[in-house]
Short mmCIF file of C-alpha atoms and ligand atoms in Angstrom, two decimals:
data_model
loop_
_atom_site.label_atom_id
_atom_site.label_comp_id
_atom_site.label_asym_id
_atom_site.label_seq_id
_atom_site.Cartn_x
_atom_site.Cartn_y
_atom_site.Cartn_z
CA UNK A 535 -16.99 -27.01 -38.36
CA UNK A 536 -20.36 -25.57 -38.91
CA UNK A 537 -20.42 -21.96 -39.04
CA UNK A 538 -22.59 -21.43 -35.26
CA UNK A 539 -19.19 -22.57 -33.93
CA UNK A 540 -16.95 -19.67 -35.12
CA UNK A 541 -19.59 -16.62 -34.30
CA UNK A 542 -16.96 -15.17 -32.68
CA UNK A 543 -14.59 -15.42 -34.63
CA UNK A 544 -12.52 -18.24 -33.35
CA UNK A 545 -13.75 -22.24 -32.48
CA UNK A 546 -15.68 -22.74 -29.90
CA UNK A 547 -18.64 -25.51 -28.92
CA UNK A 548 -21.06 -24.18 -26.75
CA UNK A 549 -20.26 -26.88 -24.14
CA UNK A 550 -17.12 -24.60 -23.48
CA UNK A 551 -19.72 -21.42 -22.07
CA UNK A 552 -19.16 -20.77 -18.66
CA UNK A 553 -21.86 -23.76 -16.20
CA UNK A 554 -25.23 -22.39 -16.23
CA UNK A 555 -25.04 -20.79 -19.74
CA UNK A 556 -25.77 -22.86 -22.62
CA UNK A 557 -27.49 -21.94 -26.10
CA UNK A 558 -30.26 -24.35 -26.90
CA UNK A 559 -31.96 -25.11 -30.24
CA UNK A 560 -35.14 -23.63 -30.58
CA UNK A 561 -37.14 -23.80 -34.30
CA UNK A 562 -38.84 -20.70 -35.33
CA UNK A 563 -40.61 -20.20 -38.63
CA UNK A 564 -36.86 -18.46 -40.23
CA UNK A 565 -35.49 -21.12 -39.34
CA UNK A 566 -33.55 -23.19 -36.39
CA UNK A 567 -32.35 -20.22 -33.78
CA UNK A 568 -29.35 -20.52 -31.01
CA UNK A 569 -30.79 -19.35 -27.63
CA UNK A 570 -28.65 -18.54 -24.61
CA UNK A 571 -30.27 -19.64 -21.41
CA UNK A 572 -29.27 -19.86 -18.01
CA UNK A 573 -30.63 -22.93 -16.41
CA UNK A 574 -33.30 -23.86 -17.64
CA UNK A 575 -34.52 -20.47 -18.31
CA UNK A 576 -34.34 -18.38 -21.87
CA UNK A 577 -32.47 -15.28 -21.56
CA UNK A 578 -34.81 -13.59 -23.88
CA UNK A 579 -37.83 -13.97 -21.34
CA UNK A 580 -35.73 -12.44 -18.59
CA UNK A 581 -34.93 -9.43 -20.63
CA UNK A 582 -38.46 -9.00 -21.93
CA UNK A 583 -39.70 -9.08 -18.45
CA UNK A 584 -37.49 -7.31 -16.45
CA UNK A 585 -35.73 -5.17 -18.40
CA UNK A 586 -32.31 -4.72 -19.56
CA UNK A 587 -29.56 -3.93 -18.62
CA UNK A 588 -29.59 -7.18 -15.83
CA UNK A 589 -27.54 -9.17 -14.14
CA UNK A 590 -28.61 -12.73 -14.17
CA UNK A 591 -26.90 -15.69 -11.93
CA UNK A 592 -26.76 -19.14 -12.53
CA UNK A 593 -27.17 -20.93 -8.88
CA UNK A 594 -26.14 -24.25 -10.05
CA UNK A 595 -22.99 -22.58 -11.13
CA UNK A 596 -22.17 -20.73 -7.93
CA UNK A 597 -22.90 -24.38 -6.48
CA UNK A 598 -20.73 -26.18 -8.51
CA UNK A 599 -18.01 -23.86 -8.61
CA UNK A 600 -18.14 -24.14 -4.89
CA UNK A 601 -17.73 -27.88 -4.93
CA UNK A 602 -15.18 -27.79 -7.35
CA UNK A 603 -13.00 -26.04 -4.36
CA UNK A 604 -14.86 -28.33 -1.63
CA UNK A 605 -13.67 -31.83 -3.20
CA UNK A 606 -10.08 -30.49 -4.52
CA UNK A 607 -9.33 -29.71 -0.73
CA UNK A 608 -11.30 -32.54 1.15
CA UNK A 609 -8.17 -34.63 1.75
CA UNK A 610 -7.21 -31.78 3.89
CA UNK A 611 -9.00 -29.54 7.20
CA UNK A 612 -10.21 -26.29 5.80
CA UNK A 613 -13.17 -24.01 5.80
CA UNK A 614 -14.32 -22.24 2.88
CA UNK A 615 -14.39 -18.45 3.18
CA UNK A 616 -15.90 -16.75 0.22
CA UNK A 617 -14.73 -13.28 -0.41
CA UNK A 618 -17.73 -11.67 0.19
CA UNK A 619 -16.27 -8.80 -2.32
CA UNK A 620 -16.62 -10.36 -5.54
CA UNK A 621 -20.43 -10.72 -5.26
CA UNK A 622 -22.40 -9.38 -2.30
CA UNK A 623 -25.88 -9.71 -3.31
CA UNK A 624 -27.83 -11.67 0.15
CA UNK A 625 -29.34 -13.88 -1.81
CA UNK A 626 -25.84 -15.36 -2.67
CA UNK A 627 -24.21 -15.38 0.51
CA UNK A 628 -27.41 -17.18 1.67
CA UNK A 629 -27.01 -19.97 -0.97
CA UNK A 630 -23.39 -20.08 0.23
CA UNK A 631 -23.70 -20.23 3.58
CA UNK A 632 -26.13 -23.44 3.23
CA UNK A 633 -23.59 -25.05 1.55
CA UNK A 634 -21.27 -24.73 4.48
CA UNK A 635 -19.51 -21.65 3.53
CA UNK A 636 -18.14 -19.03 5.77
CA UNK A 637 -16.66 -15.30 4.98
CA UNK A 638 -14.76 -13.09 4.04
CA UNK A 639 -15.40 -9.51 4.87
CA UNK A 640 -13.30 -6.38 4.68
CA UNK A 641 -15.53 -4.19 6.25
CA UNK A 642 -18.64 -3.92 8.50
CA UNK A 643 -21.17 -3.62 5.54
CA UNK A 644 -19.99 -6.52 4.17
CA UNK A 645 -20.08 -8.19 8.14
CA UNK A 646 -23.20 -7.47 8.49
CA UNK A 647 -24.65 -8.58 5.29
CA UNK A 648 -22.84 -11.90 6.23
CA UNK A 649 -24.59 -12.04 9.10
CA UNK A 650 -28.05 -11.21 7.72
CA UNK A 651 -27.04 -13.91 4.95
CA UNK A 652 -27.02 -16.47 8.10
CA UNK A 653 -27.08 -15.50 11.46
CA UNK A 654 -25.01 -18.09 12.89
CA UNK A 655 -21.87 -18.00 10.48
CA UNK A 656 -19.67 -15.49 12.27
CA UNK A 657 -17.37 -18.38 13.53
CA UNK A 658 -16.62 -18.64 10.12
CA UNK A 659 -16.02 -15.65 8.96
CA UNK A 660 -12.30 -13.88 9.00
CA UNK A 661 -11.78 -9.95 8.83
CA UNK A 662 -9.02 -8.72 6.18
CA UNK A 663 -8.20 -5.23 5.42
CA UNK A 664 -5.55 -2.78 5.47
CA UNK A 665 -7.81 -0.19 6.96
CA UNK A 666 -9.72 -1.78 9.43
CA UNK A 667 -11.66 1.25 11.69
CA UNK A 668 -12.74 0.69 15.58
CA UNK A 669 -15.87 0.72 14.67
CA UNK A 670 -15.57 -2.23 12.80
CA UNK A 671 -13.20 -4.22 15.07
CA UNK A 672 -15.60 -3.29 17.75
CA UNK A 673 -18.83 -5.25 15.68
CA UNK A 674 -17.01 -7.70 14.50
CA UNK A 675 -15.80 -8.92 18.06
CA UNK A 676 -19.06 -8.58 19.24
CA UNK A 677 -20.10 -10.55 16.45
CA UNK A 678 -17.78 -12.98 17.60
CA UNK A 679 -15.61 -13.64 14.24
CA UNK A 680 -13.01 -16.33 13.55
CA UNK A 681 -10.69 -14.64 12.84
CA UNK A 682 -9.15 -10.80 12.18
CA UNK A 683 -6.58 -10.98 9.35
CA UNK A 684 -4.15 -7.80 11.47
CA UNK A 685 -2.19 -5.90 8.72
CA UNK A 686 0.07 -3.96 10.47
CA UNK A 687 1.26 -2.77 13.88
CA UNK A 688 -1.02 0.07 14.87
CA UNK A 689 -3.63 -2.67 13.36
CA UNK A 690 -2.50 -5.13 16.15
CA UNK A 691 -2.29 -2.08 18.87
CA UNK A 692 -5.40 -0.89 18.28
CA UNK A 693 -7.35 -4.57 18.07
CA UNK A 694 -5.68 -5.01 21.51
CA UNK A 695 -7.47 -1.99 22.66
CA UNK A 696 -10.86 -2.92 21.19
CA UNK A 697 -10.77 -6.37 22.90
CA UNK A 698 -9.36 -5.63 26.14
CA UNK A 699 -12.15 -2.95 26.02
CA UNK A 700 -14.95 -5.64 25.76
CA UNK A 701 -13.25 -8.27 27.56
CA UNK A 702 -13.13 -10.02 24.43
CA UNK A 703 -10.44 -12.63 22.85
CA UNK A 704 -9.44 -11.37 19.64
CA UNK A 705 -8.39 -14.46 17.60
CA UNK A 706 -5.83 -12.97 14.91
CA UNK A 707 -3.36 -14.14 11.87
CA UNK A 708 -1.10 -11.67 10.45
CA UNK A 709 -1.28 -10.96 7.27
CA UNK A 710 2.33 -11.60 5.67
CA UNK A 711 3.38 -10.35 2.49
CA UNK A 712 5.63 -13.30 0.91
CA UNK A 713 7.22 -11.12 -1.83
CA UNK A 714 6.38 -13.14 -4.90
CA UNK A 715 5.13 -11.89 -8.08
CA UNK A 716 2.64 -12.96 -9.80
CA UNK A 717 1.52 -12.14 -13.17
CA UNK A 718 -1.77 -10.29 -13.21
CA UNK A 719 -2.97 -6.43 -14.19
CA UNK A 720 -0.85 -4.20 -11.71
CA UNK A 721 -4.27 -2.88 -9.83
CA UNK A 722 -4.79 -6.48 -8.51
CA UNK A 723 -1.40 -7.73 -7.73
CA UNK A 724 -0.66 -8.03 -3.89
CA UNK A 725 1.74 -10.04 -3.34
CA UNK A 726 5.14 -7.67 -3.30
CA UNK A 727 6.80 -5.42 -1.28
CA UNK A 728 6.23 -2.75 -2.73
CA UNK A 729 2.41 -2.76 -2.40
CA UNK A 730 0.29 -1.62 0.87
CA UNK A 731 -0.68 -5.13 1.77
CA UNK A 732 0.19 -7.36 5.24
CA UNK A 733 3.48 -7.18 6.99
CA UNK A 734 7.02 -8.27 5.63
CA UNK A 735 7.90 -11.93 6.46
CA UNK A 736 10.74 -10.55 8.51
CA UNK A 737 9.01 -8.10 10.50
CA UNK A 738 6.43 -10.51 11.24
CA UNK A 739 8.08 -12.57 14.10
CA UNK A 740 8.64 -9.51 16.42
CA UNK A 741 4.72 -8.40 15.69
CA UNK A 742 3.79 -12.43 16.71
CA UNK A 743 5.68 -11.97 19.84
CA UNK A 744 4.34 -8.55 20.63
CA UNK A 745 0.81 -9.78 19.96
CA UNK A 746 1.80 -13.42 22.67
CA UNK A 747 2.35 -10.35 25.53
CA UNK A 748 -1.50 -8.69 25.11
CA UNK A 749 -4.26 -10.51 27.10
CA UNK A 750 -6.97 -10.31 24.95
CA UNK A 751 -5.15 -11.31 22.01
CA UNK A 752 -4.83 -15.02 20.86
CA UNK A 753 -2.46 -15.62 18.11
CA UNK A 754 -4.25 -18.35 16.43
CA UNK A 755 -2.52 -18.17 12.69
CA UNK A 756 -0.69 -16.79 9.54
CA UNK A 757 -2.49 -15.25 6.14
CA UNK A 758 -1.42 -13.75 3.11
CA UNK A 759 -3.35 -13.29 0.23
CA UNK A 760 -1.04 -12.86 -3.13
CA UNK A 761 -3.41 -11.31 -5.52
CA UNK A 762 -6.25 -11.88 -7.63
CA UNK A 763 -6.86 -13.20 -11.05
CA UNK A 764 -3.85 -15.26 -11.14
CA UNK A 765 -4.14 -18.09 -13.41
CA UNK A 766 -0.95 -19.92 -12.89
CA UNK A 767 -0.72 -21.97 -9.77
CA UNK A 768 3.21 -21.80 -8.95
CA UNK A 769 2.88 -18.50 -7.04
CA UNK A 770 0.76 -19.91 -4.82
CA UNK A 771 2.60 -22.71 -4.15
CA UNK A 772 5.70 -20.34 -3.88
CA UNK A 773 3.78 -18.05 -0.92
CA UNK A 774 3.09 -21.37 1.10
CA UNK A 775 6.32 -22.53 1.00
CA UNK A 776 7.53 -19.28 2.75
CA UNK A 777 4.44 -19.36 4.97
CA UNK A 778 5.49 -23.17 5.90
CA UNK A 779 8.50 -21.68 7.17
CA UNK A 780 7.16 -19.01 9.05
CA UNK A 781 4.61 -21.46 10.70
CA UNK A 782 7.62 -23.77 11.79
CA UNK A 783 9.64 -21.00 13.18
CA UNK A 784 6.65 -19.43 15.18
CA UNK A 785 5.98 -22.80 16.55
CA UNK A 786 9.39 -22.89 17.54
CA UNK A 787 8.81 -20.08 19.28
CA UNK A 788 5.57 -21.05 21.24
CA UNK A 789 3.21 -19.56 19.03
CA UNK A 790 -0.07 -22.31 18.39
CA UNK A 791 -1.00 -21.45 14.76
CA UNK A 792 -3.45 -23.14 14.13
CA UNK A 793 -5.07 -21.52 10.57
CA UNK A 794 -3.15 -20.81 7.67
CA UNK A 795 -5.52 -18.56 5.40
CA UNK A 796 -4.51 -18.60 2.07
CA UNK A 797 -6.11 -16.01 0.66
CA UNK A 798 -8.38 -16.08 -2.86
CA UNK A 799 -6.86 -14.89 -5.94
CA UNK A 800 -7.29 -18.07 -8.58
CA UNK A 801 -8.40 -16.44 -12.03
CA UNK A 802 -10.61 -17.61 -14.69
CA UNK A 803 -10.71 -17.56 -18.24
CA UNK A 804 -12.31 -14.47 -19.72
CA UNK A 805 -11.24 -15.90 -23.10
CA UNK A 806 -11.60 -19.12 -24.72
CA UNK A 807 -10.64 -21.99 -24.88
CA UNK A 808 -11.40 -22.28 -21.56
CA UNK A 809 -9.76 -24.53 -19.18
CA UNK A 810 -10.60 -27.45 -17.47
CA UNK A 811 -12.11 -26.19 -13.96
CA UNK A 812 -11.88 -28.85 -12.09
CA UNK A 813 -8.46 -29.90 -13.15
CA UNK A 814 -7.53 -26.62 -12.47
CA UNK A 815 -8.84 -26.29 -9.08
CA UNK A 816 -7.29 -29.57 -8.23
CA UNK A 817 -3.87 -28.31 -9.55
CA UNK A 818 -4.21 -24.98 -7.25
CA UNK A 819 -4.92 -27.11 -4.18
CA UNK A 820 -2.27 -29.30 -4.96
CA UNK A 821 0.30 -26.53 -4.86
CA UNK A 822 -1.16 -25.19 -2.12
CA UNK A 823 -1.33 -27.93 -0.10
CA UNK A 824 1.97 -29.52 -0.61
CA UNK A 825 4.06 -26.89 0.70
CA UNK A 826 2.21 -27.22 4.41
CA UNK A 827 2.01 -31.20 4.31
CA UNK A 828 2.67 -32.92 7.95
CA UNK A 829 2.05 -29.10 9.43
CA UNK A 830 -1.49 -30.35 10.80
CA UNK A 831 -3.15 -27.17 9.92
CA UNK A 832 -6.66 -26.06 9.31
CA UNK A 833 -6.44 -23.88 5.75
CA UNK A 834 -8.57 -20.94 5.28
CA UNK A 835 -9.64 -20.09 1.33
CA UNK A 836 -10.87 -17.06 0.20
CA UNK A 837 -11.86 -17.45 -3.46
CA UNK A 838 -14.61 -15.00 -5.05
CA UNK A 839 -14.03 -14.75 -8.44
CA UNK A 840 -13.44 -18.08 -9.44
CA UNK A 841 -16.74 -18.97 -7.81
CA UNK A 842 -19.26 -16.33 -8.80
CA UNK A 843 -17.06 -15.39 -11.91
CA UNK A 844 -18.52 -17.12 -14.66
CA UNK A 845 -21.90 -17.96 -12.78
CA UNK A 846 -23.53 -14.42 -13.71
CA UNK A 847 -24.30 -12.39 -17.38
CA UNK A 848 -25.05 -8.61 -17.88
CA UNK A 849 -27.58 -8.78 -20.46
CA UNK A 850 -27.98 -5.81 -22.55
CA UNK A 851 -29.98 -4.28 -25.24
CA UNK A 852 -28.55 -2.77 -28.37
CA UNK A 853 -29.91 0.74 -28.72
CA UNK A 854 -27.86 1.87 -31.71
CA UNK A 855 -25.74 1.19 -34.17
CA UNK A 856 -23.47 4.51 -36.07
CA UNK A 857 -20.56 4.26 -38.15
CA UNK A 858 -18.25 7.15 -37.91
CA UNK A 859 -15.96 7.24 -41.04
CA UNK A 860 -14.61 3.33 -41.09
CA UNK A 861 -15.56 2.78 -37.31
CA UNK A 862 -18.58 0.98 -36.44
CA UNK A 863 -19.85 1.45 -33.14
CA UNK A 864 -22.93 -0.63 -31.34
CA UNK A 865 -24.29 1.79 -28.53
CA UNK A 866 -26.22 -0.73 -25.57
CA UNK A 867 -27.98 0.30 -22.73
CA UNK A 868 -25.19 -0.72 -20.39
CA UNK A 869 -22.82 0.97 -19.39
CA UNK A 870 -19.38 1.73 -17.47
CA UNK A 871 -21.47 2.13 -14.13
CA UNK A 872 -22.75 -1.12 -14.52
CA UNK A 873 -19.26 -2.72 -15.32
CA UNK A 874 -16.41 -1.36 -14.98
CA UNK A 875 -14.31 -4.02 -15.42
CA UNK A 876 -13.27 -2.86 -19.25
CA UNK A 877 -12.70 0.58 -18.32
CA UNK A 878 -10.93 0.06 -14.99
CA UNK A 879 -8.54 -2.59 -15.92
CA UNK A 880 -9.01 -3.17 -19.76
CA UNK A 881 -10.41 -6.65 -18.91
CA UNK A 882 -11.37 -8.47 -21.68
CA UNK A 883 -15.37 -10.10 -21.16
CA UNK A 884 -16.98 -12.34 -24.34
CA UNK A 885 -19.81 -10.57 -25.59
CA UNK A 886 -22.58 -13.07 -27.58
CA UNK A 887 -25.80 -12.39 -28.99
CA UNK A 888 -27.76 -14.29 -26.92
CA UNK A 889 -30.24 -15.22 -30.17
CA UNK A 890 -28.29 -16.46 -32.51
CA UNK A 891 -29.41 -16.91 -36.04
CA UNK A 892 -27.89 -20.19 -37.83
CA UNK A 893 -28.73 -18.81 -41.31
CA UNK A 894 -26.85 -15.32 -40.46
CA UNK A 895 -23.15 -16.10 -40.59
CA UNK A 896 -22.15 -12.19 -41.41
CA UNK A 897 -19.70 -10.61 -38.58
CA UNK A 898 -18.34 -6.76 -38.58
CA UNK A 899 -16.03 -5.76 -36.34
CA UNK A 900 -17.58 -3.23 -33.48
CA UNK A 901 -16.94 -1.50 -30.49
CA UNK A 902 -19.17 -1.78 -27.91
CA UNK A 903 -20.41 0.73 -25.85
CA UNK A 904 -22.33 2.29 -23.36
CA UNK A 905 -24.27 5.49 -23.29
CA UNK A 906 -22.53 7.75 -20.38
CA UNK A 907 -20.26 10.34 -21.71
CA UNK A 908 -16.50 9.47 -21.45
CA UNK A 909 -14.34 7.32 -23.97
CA UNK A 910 -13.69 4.98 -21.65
CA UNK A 911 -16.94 3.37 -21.80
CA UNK A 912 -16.76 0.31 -23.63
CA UNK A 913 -17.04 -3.34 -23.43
CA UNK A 914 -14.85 -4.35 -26.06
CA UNK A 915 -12.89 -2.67 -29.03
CA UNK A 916 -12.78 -3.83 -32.45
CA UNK A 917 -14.30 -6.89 -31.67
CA UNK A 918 -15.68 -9.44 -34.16
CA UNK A 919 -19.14 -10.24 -33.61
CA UNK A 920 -22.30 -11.52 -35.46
CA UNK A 921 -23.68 -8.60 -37.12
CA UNK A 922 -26.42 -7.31 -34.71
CA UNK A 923 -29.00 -5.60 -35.00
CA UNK A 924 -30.82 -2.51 -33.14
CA UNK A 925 -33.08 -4.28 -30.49
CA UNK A 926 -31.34 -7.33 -30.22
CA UNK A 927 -29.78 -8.52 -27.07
CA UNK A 928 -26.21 -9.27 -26.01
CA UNK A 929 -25.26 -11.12 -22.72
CA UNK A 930 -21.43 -9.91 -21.49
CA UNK A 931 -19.88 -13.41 -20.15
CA UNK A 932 -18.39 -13.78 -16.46
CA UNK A 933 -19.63 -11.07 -14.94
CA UNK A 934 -21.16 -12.60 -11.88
CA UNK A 935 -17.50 -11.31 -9.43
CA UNK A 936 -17.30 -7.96 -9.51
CA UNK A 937 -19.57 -6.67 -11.74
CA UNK A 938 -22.67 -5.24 -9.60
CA UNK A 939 -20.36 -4.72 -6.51
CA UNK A 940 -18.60 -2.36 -8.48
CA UNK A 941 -21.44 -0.55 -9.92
CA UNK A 942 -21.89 3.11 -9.48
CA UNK A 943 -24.91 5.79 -9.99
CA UNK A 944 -22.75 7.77 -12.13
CA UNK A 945 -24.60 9.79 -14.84
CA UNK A 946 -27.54 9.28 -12.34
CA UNK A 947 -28.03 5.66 -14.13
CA UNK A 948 -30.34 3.36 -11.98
CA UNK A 949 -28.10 0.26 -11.12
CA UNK A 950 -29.19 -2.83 -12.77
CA UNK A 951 -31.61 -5.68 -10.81
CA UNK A 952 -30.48 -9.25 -10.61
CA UNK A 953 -31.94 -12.30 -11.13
CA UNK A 954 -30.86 -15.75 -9.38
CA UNK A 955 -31.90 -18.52 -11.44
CA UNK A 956 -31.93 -22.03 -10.26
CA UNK A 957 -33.38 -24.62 -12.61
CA UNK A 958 -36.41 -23.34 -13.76
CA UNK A 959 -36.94 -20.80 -10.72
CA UNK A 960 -36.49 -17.09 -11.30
CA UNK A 961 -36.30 -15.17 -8.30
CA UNK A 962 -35.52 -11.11 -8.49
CA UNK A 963 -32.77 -10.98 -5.72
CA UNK A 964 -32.07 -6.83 -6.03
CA UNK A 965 -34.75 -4.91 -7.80
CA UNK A 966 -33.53 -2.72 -10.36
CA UNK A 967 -32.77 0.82 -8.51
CA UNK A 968 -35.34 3.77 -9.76
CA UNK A 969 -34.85 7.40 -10.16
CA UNK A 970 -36.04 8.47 -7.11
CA UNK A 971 -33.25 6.21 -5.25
CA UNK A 972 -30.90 8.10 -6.68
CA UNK A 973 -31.13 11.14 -4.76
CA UNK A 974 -33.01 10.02 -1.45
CA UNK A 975 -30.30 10.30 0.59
CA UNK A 976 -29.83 14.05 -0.55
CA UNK A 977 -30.95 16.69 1.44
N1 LLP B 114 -8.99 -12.23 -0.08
C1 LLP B 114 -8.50 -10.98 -0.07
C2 LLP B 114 -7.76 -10.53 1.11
C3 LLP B 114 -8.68 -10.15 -1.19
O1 LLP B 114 -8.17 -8.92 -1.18
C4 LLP B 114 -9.39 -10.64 -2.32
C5 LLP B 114 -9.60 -9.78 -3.49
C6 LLP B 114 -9.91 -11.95 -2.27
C7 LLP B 114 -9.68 -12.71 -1.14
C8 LLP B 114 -10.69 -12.55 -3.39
O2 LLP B 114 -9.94 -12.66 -4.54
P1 LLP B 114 -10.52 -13.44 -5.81
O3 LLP B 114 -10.59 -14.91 -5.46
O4 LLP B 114 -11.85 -12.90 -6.13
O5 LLP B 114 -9.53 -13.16 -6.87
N2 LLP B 114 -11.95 -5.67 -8.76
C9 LLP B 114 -10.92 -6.55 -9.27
C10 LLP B 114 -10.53 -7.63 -8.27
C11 LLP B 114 -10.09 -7.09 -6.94
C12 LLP B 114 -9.72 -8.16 -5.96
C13 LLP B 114 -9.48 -7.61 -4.59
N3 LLP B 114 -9.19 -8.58 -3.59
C14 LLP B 114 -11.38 -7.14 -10.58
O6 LLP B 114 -12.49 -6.81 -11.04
O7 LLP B 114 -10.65 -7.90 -11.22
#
C-alpha cells in the first residue's frame, strides 16, 4: 500500500471520500502533491479567496444522494421531503426542490424559507414539531401545506381552532411513537416512550377518532419519525410494522389514511470504511417498504443528513501549533460555533489536510481545536494526522447536515460563508457574516 493511503492512520483509497470530494494529483516543483477538491474545483483556491473558516458543498453530491433515495423507492408512491433542518441554506432547498423535492419544516422560518426556495412547493411540504405555535399553524394553512405532522392532543385542539378559524381543511397525520430503540447518541434518539416525541400507539386511536368529529380537520395519515443517525435498518423496519398495524386498524375504523410519513433518521459513516450508499439506501427502503406492502399507500421520507451529510466540508486554517508537556495541540480558525457537532454530541468528523504531500509520510498525534475559550472546543482528540504545519489547511469531512444550521455567534465569531460548487461553478450562497452583523439587532 503506498504510504498516501494510510495518512490517517488506517487504509483508505481516496475513492472511499465522501461524492464530490476527491484528492487529485497535481505536480509541483517538491514533488507530486495530493489536492482535495470538490468538483472540479481545488479547495486551496476557495480558501485563498474567500477565506477560511468555510463551508463548501458539493451539488452533484446533494444530487446524487438525492437519487440514491429517489430510485431505492421508485417501485413504490412516495414524495421526497427533505428535512429542511439538516441544511437550510436557499440555495439548497432551491436545488432540491428542482429535483422534485418537497419539505420538511418544523417551524415557520424554516416554512418560509421553503417557500422562498420555490414558491409553489407547499403541497409538498409536511409540518412536524412538538411545539408547533398558532402563529405557525396559522401560515402554514394559509400556505396551504400537505400535511401537519399533530403531536399531541392540545396540538390537534388547537389546529382545529386555527382551521375552523380560516375556513381551512387541515390535512393531518399523527405522529406515533412506536417504542423501539434504536442505537444512536441519546440526544438524537426518538423513538421511545420515554422521550417528548408523537403520541403512544395506544392513545392514538381515540385522538384519530376525536380528530374524524372536527370539520376542518381531514385525517389523511400516520407518521413517526424514530430518530436520527441510525445506521442499522431493522428499527425502521420494526416502526413500520407497528405503523402497518395501526393503518389497518384505523381503516377498520373509517379512517382514509392515505400517507404514511416515515420520518428521516438513516445515518452515515463519519468513519471509514465507508459503506456502500446505494446498497445501503436500497436496504433501508427495503425494510421500510416491506412492512406496508399491499397497504396502497403514498410514503412520506424525511431524510437530511444522509443527503447533505457528506456533500459539504468546513475548511479551516491552522493558526497554531503548542505542545503543552507531552500534548500537542493544533489551534485552527474554526471553532465550536461553527460546529458543534464534536462538542455537543462527541461526534467523530475525519479531519484531512487538504494538500497532501506524498514525500511527507510523518504523523503526530493532535488535538484539534478551535480558538473560543472553553475545553470543549475541539474537533478531534488525540487524533493521528499528517504532521501539519502553521498555515496549512484542513477540510473537516461530512459536515454539509448540521453544521452551519447549528452555528452560533458565540464569542462574537462571524459565522462562516458557504460556497455551492457544481462542476466547475463556484457560487457564494451565504456571505460570510461581518462584525457589524453581530450586534445590529441590538439596541
Ligand atoms: N424528521 C424529523 C421529524 C426529525 O426530527 C428529523 C431530525 C429528521 C426528519 C431528519 O433526520 P435525519 O435524516 O437528518 O437524521 N443535530 C443532530 C441531529 C438532530 C436531528 C433532529 N431531527 C446531529 O447533529 O446529529
Amino acid at each position: 500500500m503506498s504510504p498516501r493511503n494510510q495518512v490517517l492512520g488506517h487504509s483508505y483509497s481516496w475513492f472511499e471520500r465522501p461524492p464530490g470530494f476527491v484528492f487529485r494529483k497535481q505536480r509541483t516543483r517538491g514533488g507530486a502533491n495530493l489536492i482535495l477538491r470538490c468538483d472540479d474545483v481545488l479547495l486551496p483556491t476557495l480558501a485563498e479567496r474567500y477565506g477560511t473558516p468555510l463551508y463548501v458543498y458539493s451539488a452533484t453530491a446533494i444530487r446524487e444522494g438525492l437519487k440514491v433515495f429517489q430510485t431505492a423507492f421508485r417501485d413504490v408512491l412516495h414524495t421526497i421531503c427533505y428535512s429542511v433542518k439538516a441544511n437550510s441554506n436557499l440555495s439548497i432547498l432551491r436545488l432540491l426542490a428542482k429535483e422534485g423535492c418537497g419539505f420538511d419544516v418544523v417551524s415557520a422560518g424554516e416554512l418560509e424559507r421553503a417557500l422562498a426556495a420555490d414558491s409553489t412547493v407547499a403541497r409538498r411540504v409536511v409540518f412536524s414539531g412538538v411545539g408547533k405555535s398558532r402563529d405557525e399553524m396559522t401560515a402554514a394553512l394559509k400556505a396551504g401545506i400537505l400535511i401537519f405532522n399533530v403531536e399531541s392532543e392540545s396540538e390537534l385542539l388547537l389546529l382545529a381552532e386555527c382551521a375552523a378559524q380560516q375556513r381551512k381543511m387541515a390535512r393531518m397525520a399523527l405522529r406515533v411513537n412506536p417504542d423501539v430503540a434504536a442505537d444512536t447518541h441519546p440526544y438524537i434518539a426518538t423513538g421511545l416512550r420515554k422521550h417528548k416525541f408523537g403520541v403512544p400507539t395506544g392513545a392514538a386511536r381515540r385522538l384519530y377518532a376525536m380528530a374524524a368529529k372536527s370539520r376542518y380537520l381531514k385525517i389523511a395519515g400516520v407518521s413517526v419519525h424514530i430518530g436520527s443517525q441510525i445506521t442499522e435498518t431493522a428499527p425502521f423496519g420494526e416502526a413500520m410494522m407497528r405503523v402497518a398495524d395501526l393503518v389497518r386498524a384505523l381503516r377498520a375504523e373509517g379512517h382514509a389514511i392515505e400517507y404514511v410519513d416515515v420520518g428521516g433518521g438513516l445515518g452515515i459513516e463519519y468513519q471509514q470504511p465507508r459503506n456502500n450508499f446505494v446498497e445501503y439506501v436500497a436496504n433501508y427502503a427495503r425494510a421500510v417498504i416491506e412492512p406496508l406492502r399491499g397497504l396502497n399507500l403514498h410514503l412520506l421520507l424525511e431524510p437530511g443528513r444522509s443527503i447533505v451529510g457528506p456533500a459539504g466540508v468546513l475548511l479551516t486554517s491552522v493558526l497554531y501549533k503548542k505542545q503543552n508537556d507531552g500534548k500537542r495541540f493544533v489551534i485552527v480558525d474554526a471553532a465550536m460555533n461553527d460546529l458543534i457537532r464534536p462538542a455537543l454530541y462527541r461526534a467523530y468528523h475525519e479531519i484531512t489536510p487538504v494538500v497532501q504531500r506524498q514525500n511527507s509520510s510523518r504523523e503526530e498525534t493532535v488535538d484539534v481545536v478551535g480558538p473560543v475559550c472553553e475545553s470543549g472546543d475541539f474537533f478531534a482528540r488525540d487524533r493521528n494526522l499528517p504532521e501539519v504545519e502553521e498555515g496549512d489547511l484542513l477540510a473537516i469531512l461530512d459536515t454539509g447536515a448540521y453544521g452551519m444550521v447549528l452555528a452560533s455567534n458565540y464569542n462574537t465569531r462571524p459565522r462562516p460563508a458557504e460556497l455551492l460548487v457544481s462542476g466547475k461553478s463556484v457560487k457564494i450562497v451565504r456571505r460570510r457574516e461581518k462584525l457589524r452583523d453581530l450586534y445590529a439587532a441590538e439596541l
